[in-house]
CSV table of C-alpha atoms and ligand atoms in Angstrom, one decimal:
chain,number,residue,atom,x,y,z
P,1,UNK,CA,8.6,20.6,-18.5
P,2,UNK,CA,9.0,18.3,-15.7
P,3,UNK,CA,10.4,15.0,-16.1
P,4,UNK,CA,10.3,11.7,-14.0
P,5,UNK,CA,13.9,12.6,-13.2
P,6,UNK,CA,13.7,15.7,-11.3
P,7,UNK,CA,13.4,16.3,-7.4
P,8,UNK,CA,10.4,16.8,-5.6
P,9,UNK,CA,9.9,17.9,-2.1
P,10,UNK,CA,7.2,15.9,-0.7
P,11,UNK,CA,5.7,16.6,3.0
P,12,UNK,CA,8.6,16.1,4.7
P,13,UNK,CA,10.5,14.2,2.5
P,14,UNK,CA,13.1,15.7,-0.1
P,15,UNK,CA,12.8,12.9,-2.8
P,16,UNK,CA,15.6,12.9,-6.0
P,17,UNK,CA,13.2,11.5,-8.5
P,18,UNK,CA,9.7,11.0,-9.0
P,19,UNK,CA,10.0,7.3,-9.6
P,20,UNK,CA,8.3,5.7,-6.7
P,21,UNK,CA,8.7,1.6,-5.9
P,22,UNK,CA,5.2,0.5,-5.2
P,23,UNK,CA,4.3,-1.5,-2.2
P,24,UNK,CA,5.1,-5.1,-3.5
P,25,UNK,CA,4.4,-8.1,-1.0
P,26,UNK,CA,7.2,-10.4,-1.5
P,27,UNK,CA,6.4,-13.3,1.5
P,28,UNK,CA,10.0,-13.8,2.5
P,29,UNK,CA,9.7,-12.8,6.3
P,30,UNK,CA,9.5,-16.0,8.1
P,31,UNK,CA,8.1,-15.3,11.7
P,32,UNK,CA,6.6,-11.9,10.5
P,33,UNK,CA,10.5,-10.3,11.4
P,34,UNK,CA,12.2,-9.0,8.5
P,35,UNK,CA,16.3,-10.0,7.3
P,36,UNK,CA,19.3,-9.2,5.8
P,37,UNK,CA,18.1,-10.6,2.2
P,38,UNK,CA,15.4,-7.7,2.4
P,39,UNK,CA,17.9,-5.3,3.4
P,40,UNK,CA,19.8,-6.5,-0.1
P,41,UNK,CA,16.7,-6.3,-1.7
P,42,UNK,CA,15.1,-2.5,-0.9
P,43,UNK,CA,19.1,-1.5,-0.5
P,44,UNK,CA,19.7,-2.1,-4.6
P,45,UNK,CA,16.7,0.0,-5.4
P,46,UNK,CA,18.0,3.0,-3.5
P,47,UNK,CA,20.2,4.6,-5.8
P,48,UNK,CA,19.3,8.1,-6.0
P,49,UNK,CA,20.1,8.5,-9.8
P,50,UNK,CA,19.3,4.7,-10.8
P,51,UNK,CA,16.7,3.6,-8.1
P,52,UNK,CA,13.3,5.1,-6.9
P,53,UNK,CA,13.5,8.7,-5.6
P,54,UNK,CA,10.9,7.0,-2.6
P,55,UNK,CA,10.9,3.4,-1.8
P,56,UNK,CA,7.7,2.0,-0.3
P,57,UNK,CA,7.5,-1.0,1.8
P,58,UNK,CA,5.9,-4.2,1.3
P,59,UNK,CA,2.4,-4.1,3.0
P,60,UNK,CA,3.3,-4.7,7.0
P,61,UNK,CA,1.1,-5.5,9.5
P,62,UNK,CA,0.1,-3.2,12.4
P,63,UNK,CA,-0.6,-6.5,14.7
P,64,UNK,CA,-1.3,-10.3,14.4
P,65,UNK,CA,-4.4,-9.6,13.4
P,66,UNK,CA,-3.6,-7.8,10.9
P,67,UNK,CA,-1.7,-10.5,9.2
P,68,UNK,CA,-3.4,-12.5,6.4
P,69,UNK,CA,-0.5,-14.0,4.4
P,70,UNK,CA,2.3,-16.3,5.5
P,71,UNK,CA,5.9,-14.5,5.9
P,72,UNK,CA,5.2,-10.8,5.8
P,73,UNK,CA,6.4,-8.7,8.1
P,74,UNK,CA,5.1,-6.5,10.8
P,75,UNK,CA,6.0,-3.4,13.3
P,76,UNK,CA,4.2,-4.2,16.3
P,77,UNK,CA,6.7,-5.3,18.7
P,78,UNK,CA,10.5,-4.1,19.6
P,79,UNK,CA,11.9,-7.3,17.8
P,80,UNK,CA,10.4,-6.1,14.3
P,81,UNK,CA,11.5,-2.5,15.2
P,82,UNK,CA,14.9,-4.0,15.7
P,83,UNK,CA,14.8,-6.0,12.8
P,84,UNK,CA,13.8,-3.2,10.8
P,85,UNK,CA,16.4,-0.6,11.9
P,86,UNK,CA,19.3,-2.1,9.4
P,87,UNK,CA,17.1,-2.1,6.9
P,88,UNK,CA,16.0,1.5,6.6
P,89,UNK,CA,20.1,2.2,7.4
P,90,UNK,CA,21.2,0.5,4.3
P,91,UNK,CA,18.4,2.5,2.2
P,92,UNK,CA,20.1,5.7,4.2
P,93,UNK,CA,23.4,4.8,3.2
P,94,UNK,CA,22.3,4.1,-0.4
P,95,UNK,CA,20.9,7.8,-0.8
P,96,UNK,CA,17.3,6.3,-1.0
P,97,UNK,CA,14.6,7.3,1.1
P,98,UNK,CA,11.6,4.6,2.5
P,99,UNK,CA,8.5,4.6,4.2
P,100,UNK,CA,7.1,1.7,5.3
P,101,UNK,CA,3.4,0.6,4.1
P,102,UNK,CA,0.8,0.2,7.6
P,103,UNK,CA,-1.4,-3.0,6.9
P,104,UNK,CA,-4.2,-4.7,8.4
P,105,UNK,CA,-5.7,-7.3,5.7
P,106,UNK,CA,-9.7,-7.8,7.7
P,107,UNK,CA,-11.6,-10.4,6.6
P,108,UNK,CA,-8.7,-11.5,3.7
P,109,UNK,CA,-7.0,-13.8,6.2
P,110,UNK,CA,-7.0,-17.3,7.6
P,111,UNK,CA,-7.5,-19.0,10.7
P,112,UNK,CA,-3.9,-20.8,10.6
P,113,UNK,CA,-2.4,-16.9,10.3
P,114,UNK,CA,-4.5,-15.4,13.5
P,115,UNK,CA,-4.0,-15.5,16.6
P,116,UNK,CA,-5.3,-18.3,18.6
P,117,UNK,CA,-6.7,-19.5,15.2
P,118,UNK,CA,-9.5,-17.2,15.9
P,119,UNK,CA,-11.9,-16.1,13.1
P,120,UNK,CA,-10.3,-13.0,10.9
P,121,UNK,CA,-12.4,-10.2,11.7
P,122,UNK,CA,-14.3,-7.6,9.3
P,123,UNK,CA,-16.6,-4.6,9.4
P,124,UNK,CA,-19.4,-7.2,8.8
P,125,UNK,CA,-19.9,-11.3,8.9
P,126,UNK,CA,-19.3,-11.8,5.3
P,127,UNK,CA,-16.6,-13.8,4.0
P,128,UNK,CA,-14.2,-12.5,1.0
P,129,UNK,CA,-14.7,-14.6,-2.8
P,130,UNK,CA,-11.4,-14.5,-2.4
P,131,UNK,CA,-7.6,-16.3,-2.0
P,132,UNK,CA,-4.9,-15.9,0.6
P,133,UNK,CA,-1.1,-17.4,0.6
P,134,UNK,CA,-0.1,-19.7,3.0
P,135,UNK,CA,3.1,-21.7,2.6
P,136,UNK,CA,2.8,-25.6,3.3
P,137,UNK,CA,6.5,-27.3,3.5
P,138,UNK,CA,8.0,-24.3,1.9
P,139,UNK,CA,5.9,-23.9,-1.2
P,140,UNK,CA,3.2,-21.0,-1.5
P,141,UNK,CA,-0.4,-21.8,-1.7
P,142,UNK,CA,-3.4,-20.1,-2.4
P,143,UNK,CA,-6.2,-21.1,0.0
P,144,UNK,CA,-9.6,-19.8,0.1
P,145,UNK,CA,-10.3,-17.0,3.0
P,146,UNK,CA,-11.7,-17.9,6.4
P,147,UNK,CA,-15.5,-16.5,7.1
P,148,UNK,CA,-14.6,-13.3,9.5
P,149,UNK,CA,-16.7,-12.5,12.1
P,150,UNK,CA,-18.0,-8.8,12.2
P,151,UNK,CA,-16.2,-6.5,14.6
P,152,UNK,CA,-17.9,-5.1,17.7
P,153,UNK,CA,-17.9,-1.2,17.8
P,154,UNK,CA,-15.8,-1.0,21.2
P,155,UNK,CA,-12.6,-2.8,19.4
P,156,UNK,CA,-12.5,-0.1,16.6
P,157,UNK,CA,-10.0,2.5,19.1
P,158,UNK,CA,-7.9,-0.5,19.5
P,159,UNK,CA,-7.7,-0.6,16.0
P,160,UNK,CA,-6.7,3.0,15.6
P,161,UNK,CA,-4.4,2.2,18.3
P,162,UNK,CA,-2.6,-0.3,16.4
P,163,UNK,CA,-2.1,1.5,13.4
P,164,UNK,CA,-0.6,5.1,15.5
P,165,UNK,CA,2.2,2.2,17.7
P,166,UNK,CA,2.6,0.9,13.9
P,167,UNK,CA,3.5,4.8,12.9
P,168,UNK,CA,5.2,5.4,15.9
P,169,UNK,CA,7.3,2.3,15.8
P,170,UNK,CA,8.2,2.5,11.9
P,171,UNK,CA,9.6,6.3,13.0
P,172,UNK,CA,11.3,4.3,15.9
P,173,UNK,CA,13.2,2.0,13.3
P,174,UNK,CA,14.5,4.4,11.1
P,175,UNK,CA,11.7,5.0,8.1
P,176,UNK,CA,11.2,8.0,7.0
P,177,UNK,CA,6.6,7.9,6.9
P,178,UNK,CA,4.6,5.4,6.4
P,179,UNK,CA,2.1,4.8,4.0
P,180,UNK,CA,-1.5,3.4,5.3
P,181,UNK,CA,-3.1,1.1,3.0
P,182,UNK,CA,-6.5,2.1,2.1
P,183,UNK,CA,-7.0,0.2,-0.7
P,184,UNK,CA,-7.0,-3.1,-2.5
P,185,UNK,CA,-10.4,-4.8,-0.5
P,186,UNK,CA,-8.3,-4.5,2.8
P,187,UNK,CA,-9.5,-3.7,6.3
P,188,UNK,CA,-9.5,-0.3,5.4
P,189,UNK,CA,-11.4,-0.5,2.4
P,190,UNK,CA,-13.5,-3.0,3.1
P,191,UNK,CA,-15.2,-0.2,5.8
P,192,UNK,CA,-15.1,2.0,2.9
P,193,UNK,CA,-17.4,0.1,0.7
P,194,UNK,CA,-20.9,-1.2,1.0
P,195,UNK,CA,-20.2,-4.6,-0.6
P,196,UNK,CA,-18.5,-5.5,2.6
P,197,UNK,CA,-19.9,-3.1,5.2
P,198,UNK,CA,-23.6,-3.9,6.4
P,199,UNK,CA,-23.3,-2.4,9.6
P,200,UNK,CA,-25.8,-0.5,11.4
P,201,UNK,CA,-23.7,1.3,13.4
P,202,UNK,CA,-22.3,4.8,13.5
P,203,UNK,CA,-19.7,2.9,10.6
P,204,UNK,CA,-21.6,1.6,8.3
P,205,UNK,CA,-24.6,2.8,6.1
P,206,UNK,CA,-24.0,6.4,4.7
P,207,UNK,CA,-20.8,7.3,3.0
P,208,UNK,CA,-19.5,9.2,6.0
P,209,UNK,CA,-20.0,6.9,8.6
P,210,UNK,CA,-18.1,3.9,6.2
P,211,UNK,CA,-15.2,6.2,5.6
P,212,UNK,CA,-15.2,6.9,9.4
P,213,UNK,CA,-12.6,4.4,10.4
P,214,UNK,CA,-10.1,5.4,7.7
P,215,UNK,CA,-10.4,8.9,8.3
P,216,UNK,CA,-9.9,8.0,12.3
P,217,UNK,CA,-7.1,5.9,11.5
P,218,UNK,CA,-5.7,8.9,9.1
P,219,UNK,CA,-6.3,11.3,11.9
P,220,UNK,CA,-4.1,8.6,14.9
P,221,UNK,CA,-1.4,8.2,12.1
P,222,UNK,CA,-1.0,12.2,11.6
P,223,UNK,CA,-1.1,13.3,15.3
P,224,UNK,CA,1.5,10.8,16.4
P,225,UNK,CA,3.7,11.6,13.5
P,226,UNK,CA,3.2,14.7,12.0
P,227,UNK,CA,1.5,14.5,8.9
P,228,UNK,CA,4.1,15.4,6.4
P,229,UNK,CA,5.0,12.1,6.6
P,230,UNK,CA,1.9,10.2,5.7
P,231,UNK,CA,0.7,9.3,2.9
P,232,UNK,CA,-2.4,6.8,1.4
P,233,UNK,CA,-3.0,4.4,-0.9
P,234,UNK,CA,-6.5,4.2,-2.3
P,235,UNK,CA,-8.0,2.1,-5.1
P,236,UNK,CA,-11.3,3.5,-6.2
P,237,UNK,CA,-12.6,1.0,-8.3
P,238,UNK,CA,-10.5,-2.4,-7.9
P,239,UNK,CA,-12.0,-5.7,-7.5
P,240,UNK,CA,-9.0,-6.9,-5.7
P,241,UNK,CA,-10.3,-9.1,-2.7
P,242,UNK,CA,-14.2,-8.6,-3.8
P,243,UNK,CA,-14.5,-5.1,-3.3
P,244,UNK,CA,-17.3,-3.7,-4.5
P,245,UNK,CA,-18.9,-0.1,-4.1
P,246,UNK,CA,-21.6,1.0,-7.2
P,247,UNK,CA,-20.9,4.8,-6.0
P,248,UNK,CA,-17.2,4.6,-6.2
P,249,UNK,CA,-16.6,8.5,-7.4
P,250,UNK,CA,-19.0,9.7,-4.9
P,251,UNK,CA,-17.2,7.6,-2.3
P,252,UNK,CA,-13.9,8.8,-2.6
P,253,UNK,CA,-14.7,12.1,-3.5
P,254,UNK,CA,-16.0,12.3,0.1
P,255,UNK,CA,-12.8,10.7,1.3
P,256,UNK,CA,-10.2,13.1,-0.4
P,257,UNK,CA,-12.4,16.1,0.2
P,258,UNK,CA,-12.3,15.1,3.7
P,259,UNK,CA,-8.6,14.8,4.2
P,260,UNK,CA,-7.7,17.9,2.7
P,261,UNK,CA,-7.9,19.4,6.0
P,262,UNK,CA,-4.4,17.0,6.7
P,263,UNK,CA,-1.1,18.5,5.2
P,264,UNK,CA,-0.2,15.1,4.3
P,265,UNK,CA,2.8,13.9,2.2
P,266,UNK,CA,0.8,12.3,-0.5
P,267,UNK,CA,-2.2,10.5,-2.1
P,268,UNK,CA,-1.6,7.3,-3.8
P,269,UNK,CA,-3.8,6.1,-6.6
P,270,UNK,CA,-4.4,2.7,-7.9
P,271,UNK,CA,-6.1,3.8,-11.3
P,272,UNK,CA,-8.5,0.7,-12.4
P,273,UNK,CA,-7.5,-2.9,-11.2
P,274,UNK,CA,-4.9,-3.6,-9.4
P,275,UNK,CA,-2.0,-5.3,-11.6
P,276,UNK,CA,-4.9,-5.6,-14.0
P,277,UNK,CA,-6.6,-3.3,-16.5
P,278,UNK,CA,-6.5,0.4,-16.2
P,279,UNK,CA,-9.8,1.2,-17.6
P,280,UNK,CA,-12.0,-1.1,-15.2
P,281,UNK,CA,-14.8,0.8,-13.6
P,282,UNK,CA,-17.6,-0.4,-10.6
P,283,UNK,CA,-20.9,1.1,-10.8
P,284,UNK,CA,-22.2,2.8,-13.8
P,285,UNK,CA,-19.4,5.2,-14.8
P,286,UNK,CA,-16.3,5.0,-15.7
P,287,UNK,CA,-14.4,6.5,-12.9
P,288,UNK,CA,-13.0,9.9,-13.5
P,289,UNK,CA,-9.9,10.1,-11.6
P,290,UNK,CA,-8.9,13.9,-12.8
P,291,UNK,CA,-12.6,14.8,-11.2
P,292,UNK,CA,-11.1,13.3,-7.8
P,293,UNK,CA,-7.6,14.8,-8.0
P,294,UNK,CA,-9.5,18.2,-8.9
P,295,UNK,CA,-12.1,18.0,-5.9
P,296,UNK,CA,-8.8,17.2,-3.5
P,297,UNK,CA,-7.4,20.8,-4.8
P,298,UNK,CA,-10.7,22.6,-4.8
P,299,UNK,CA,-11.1,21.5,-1.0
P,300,UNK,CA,-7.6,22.7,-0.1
P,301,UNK,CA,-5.7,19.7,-0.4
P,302,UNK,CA,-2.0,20.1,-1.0
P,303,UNK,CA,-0.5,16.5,-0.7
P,304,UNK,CA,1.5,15.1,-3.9
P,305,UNK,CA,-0.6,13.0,-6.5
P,306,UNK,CA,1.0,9.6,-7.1
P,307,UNK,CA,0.2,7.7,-9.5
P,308,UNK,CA,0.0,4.2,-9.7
P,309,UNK,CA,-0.9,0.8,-12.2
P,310,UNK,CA,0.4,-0.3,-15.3
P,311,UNK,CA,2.9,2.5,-16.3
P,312,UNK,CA,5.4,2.9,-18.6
P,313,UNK,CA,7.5,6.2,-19.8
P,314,UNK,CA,5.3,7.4,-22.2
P,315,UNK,CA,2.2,6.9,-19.6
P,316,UNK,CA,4.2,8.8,-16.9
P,317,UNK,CA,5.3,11.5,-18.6
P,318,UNK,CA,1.4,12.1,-19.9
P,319,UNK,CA,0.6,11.9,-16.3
P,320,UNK,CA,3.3,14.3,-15.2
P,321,UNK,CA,1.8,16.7,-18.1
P,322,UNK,CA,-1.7,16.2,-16.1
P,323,UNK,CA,-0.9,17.2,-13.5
P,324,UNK,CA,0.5,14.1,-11.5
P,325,UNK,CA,3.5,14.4,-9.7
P,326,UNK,CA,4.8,10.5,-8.6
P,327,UNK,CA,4.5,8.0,-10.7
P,328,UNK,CA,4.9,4.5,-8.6
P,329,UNK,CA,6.1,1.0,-10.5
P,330,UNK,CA,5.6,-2.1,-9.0
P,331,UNK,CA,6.6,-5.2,-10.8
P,332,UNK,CA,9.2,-3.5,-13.2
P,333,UNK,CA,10.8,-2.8,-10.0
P,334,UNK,CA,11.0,-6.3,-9.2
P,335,UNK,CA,12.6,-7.2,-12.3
P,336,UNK,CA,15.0,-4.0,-12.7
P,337,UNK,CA,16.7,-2.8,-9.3
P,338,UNK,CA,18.2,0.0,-11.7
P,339,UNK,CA,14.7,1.0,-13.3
P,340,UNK,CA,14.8,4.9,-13.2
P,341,UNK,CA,18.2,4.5,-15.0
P,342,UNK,CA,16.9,2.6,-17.7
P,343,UNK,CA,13.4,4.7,-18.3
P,344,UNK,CA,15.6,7.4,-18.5
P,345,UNK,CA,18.0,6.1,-20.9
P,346,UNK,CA,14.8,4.1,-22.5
P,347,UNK,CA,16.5,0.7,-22.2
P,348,UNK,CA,14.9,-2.6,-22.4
P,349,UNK,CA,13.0,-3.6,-19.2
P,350,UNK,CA,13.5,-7.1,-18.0
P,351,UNK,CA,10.5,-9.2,-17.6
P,352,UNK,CA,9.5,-10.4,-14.1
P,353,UNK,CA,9.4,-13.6,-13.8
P,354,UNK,CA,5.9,-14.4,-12.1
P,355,UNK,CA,7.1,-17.6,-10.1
P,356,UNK,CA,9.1,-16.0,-7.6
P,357,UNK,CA,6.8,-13.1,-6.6
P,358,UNK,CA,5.3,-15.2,-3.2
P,359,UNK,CA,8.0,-16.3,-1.0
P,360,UNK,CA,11.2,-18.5,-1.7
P,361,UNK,CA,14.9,-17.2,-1.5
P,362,UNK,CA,17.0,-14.8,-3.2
P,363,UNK,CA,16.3,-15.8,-6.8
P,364,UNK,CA,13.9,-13.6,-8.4
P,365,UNK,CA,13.9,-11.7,-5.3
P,366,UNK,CA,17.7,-9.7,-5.2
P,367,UNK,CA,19.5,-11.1,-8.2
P,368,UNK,CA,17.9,-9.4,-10.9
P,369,UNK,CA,20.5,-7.4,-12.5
P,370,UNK,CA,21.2,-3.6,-13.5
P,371,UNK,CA,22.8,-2.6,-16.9
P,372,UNK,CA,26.8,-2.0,-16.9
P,373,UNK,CA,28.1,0.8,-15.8
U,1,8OZ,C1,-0.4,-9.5,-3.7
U,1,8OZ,C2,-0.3,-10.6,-2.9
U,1,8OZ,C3,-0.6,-10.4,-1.5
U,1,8OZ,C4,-0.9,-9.1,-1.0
U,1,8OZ,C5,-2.1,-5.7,-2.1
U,1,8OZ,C6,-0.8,-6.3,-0.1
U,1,8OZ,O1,-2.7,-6.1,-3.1
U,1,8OZ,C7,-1.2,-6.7,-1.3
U,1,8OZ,C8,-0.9,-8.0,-1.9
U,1,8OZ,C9,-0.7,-8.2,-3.2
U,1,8OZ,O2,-2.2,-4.6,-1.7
């Protein structure tokens, strides 16, 4: 039987273990340009035999734009490249292997965070019910979300654009793929479902013309760096962000049958709310998430299943059993560097302490510690 401790080969990535670090925004970024304390950070979750087989980045935005939280980083110009280099270096050194998490946020931004102060834009004129973090004289705050103004069809290729640099730069500094975030009531995702797309356009309406800008975006990413190296996050039926679709399995059924025709790396599902409870649903079934993995195989999709929300060993390993084949943790990552050592030796997990999540300094960020050696 396999076990959350064996090697996988994934794409083009030759992963030690199936325990994957989840995308975890962590706000400590000043100036969007990542640091040496991040370095620390992803560096003592590397470890082959203790750490995550694949580390993925905090969320990381493609552009300004694309930013909707104070201090996270980005990948759109040679400084972040730079700043990014001895990051993905230490990982190397470590035995670990990362890929970095491509991020534009839509209408969940603010007007202090965009350029010029401009509006955030969306695929439609409706504004988000819900909150973004700025930081005001060093402490985090959670601030309402700026009404967006609906983006005009000619600005969608610049969009693709920005997400194939993004790819092309985080290949540039040293990562090993990126991830695109399609889910969580993001840019992305906010295309994909009609609670936030009203457009009349060759994007919005039926299923396939709302999915059209991921599966562009998907197509950019893959082209400029091979898709063996790509993966996707997606979140079927989350409210994060107030997204809402009532034909959620329909939806994304679409969407995976669709990118079957990519050999990508893997699929990444958020299975019910995000950080929340696993059995929410949207619309008027509870979503069916083997169905979805199923109509990926049955349309000749061969990327690994990750799987994502809520986990714990006895979880994963029923998952494994099913047919999964990652199994990504995010906040017992934050809280236990050495985390794949301890599910595998079933130690006690430390508890995350919820107060340094958003932004700060190194406590609660890199000096959680790993059992004794
Ligand atoms: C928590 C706080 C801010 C952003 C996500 C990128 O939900 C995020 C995020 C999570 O995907």
């Amino acid at each position: 039987m396999t076990t959350l401790f064996d090697p996988i080969q994934v794409g083009q990535l030759s992963l030690a273990n199936r325990v994957v670090m989840a995308p975890l925004t962590r706000n400590r970024a000043p100036g969007a340009i990542p640091n040496a304390l991040m370095a620390s950070y992803y560096t003592q979750r590397a470890s082959p035999t203790a750490g995550a087989g694949l580390i993925i980045s905090e969320a990381t935005a493609i552009s300004h734009q694309a930013q909707g939280y104070a201090d996270v980083p980005g990948i759109w110009s040679d400084e972040q490249v730079a700043a990014w280099t001895p990051i993905t270096d230490s990982v190397h050194n470590a035995g670990g292997k990362i890929v970095m998490q491509l991020w534009h946020v839509g209408r969940v931004s603010h007007t202090d965070l965009q350029p010029d102060g401009q509006a955030p834009v969306a695929p439609s004129a409706i504004t988000a019910k819900t909150k973004t973090v700025l930081i005001k004289d060093g402490v985090p705050k959670f601030q309402d979300t700026s009404a967006p103004r609906a983006l005009v069809i000619e600005e969608l290729p610049g969009i693709v654009n920005d997400y194939r640099r993004a790819a092309r730069n985080a290949i540039a500094a040293g990562f090993d793929g990126v991830e695109v975030h399609g889910a969580n009531g993001y840019l992305l995702d906010q295309f994909m479902r009609s609670g936030s797309n009203q457009r009349t356009d060759s994007y919005g309406g039926p299923i396939e013309n709302r999915a059209r800008l991921l599966l562009e975006v998907m197509q950019a990413v893959c082209d400029e760096i091979g898709a063996g190296r790509v993966g996707l996050r997606l979140s079927p039926v989350t409210p994060a962000n107030d997204a809402f679709d009532p034909q959620p399995q329909m939806l994304f059924t679409y969407v995976v049958q669709q990118l079957a025709q990519h050999q990508l790396a893997y699929l990444h599902l958020i299975e019910g709310a995000t950080g929340g409870t696993r059995d929410h649903t949207q619309g008027d079934a509870p979503f069916d998430y083997a169905a979805l993995h199923q109509a990926y195989r049955l349309a000749g999709g061969s990327a690994a299943w990750m799987v994502n929300n809520g986990y714990d060993r006895v979880l994963a390993d029923q998952a494994l059993a099913g047919g999964a084949d990652l199994v990504a943790f995010g906040r017992p990552f934050i809280a236990n560097p050495d985390l794949t050592r301890r599910l595998r030796e079933g130690a006690a997990l430390t508890a995350v302490d919820r107060t340094t999540l958003y932004g700060g300094d190194a406590h609660g960020y890199t000096d959680y510690k790993t059992l004794p050696t």
